[in-house]
Amino acid sequence: MRILSGVQPSGKLHIGNYFGAIRQFVEYQDKAEESLYFIADLHSLTTLRDGTKIREYSHDVALDFLALGLDPERAILFRQSDIPEVAQLYWILGAVTPVGLLERGHSFKDKTARGLPADAGLLTYPVLMAADILLYGTDKVPVGKDQKQHLEFARDICTKFNLTFVPGFDSQDPDGSRTKAPGILKSPEPIILDETAVVPGIDGQKMSKAYGNTIDIFAPEKVVKKRIMSIKTDSTPIEAPKPPDSALYQLLQILAPRDEADEIESTWLEGGVGYGTYKKRLVELFHETFGQARARRKKLEADPEAVSRILSQGARRARELAAPTWNKIVEATGVGIEIEV
Ligand code: ADP
Ligand code: TRP
């Protein structure tokens, strides 16, 4: 099984990103035969137009992932734009993608409704994403539920390509076991990451960069403490039972080890412990959870060359994995240059 996912280089990671997505990515590196993770720098051009920033954020994402446990021995970490065939496949797929499909895109509709300019890149964003996925013969794609429609588009575009370029292709028999006309591109399955794992922010809403309510994994110690101490709580007195719909309670439940989480549950519901005590414990739990990653990131920061090496090695391996599919695409479409492996 081959797993792939991408993340846009768009700033600092918070603990919601970790529990909602990255933790699972790290787990898949042991579950899948091959796992590929890339920094979607081409996608970020739809919102970020500053070369220095894109380069800087891309490097940061790589640091974050490595610090949080992605192991370049087991997973392939690379930068999207290091693989030139991605952009070529994007064009080829665009040639068979109906505009009507793209105009139904939630993300395109939301962004244009909010007054963002309707750049072609915003419209064709899902085509590039399909190219990312299909180039490597991906089986499964772990993503947040906001990306569900993009995966459906990738599946549609995959079928469209095979119908166009594989004579005798039947979408009911994509492997060609009956027709002897297997598709060149493989249809990917989404893995929609657990919806129940919504991590609340310090104001009680969903934690999100957009709401300014995050606790960032790699923020300076003082900032982390300040953020945690300012989690919104009510005026329930120390001795009284506390309401379980509180962000503080939910964060404790997410970060504490099982036994302690149960203990916290009972004291929370019985009363006797004040919010201040719980917050102090949350600061400790934060460091117990992320201390190692924070230390590892510091080390990596000191050696930017090592990160560049990991990324270029990753790109080489990713391109090798792309070769069989890409070479068939070149053969079938009559455009492009084969990858020699
Ligand atoms: P943000 O909302 O801060 O901009 P992103 O949209 O970049 O975060 O999210 C990246 C990934 O992190 C997504 O796959 C999403 O599933 C996950 N994620 C983000 N915020 C949360 C949260 N509060 N709880 C759980 N998962 C989250
Ligand atoms: N669009 C995704 C996001 O914003 C990032 C992404 C780009 C991606 N290409 C991908 C995710 C391919 C999975 C597979 O989160």
Short mmCIF file of N, CA and C in Angstrom, two decimals, residues 4 43 86 89-90 93 97 124-136 138 150-151 153-158 185-186 188:
data_model
loop_
_atom_site.label_atom_id
_atom_site.label_comp_id
_atom_site.label_asym_id
_atom_site.label_seq_id
_atom_site.Cartn_x
_atom_site.Cartn_y
_atom_site.Cartn_z
N LEU A 4 -0.06 8.80 0.53
CA LEU A 4 0.54 10.10 0.22
C LEU A 4 -0.33 11.21 0.80
N HIS A 43 0.93 24.76 -4.57
CA HIS A 43 -0.42 25.14 -4.15
C HIS A 43 -0.42 26.46 -3.37
N VAL A 86 5.06 16.80 -11.97
CA VAL A 86 3.79 17.16 -11.34
C VAL A 86 3.10 18.27 -12.13
N LEU A 89 1.95 16.96 -15.50
CA LEU A 89 0.73 16.15 -15.40
C LEU A 89 -0.48 17.02 -15.11
N TYR A 90 -0.26 18.06 -14.31
CA TYR A 90 -1.33 19.04 -14.04
C TYR A 90 -1.90 19.55 -15.37
N LEU A 93 -3.79 16.68 -17.25
CA LEU A 93 -5.09 16.39 -16.63
C LEU A 93 -6.08 17.53 -16.87
N THR A 97 -10.24 17.83 -18.02
CA THR A 97 -11.10 18.13 -16.87
C THR A 97 -12.18 19.16 -17.25
N THR A 124 -8.29 25.85 -10.68
CA THR A 124 -7.68 24.56 -11.09
C THR A 124 -6.87 23.91 -9.97
N TYR A 125 -6.94 24.48 -8.80
CA TYR A 125 -6.26 23.91 -7.62
C TYR A 125 -6.47 22.40 -7.51
N PRO A 126 -7.72 21.91 -7.66
CA PRO A 126 -7.93 20.46 -7.52
C PRO A 126 -7.26 19.63 -8.62
N VAL A 127 -6.98 20.23 -9.78
CA VAL A 127 -6.31 19.49 -10.85
C VAL A 127 -4.86 19.23 -10.44
N LEU A 128 -4.24 20.25 -9.86
CA LEU A 128 -2.86 20.08 -9.38
C LEU A 128 -2.83 19.03 -8.27
N MET A 129 -3.84 19.07 -7.42
CA MET A 129 -3.90 18.08 -6.34
C MET A 129 -4.08 16.67 -6.91
N ALA A 130 -4.89 16.55 -7.96
CA ALA A 130 -5.06 15.24 -8.61
C ALA A 130 -3.73 14.78 -9.19
N ALA A 131 -2.98 15.70 -9.79
CA ALA A 131 -1.67 15.35 -10.35
C ALA A 131 -0.74 14.83 -9.24
N ASP A 132 -0.73 15.52 -8.09
CA ASP A 132 0.07 15.09 -6.94
C ASP A 132 -0.20 13.64 -6.59
N ILE A 133 -1.47 13.32 -6.54
CA ILE A 133 -1.90 12.01 -6.05
C ILE A 133 -1.67 10.94 -7.12
N LEU A 134 -2.07 11.25 -8.35
CA LEU A 134 -2.10 10.22 -9.40
C LEU A 134 -0.70 9.89 -9.94
N LEU A 135 0.20 10.87 -9.90
CA LEU A 135 1.54 10.64 -10.45
C LEU A 135 2.26 9.48 -9.77
N TYR A 136 2.00 9.31 -8.47
CA TYR A 136 2.75 8.30 -7.71
C TYR A 136 1.98 6.99 -7.55
N THR A 138 -0.79 6.44 -6.06
CA THR A 138 -1.18 6.40 -4.65
C THR A 138 -2.42 5.54 -4.41
N HIS A 150 -11.97 17.44 -2.82
CA HIS A 150 -10.79 17.40 -3.71
C HIS A 150 -10.42 15.97 -4.07
N LEU A 151 -10.61 15.07 -3.12
CA LEU A 151 -10.33 13.66 -3.40
C LEU A 151 -11.34 13.08 -4.39
N PHE A 153 -12.80 14.78 -6.69
CA PHE A 153 -12.39 15.32 -8.00
C PHE A 153 -11.22 14.51 -8.57
N ALA A 154 -10.27 14.17 -7.69
CA ALA A 154 -9.10 13.40 -8.17
C ALA A 154 -9.56 12.07 -8.76
N ARG A 155 -10.55 11.46 -8.12
CA ARG A 155 -11.07 10.18 -8.63
C ARG A 155 -11.76 10.38 -9.99
N ASP A 156 -12.55 11.44 -10.08
CA ASP A 156 -13.24 11.73 -11.35
C ASP A 156 -12.23 12.00 -12.47
N ILE A 157 -11.22 12.79 -12.15
CA ILE A 157 -10.23 13.17 -13.16
C ILE A 157 -9.44 11.94 -13.59
N CYS A 158 -9.18 11.07 -12.65
CA CYS A 158 -8.48 9.81 -12.94
C CYS A 158 -9.26 8.99 -13.97
N LEU A 185 -3.80 5.34 -14.72
CA LEU A 185 -3.84 5.98 -13.41
C LEU A 185 -4.71 5.18 -12.46
N LYS A 186 -4.29 5.17 -11.19
CA LYS A 186 -5.01 4.40 -10.17
C LYS A 186 -5.89 5.34 -9.35
N PRO A 188 -7.54 6.85 -6.25
CA PRO A 188 -7.14 6.86 -4.84
C PRO A 188 -8.33 6.81 -3.88
#
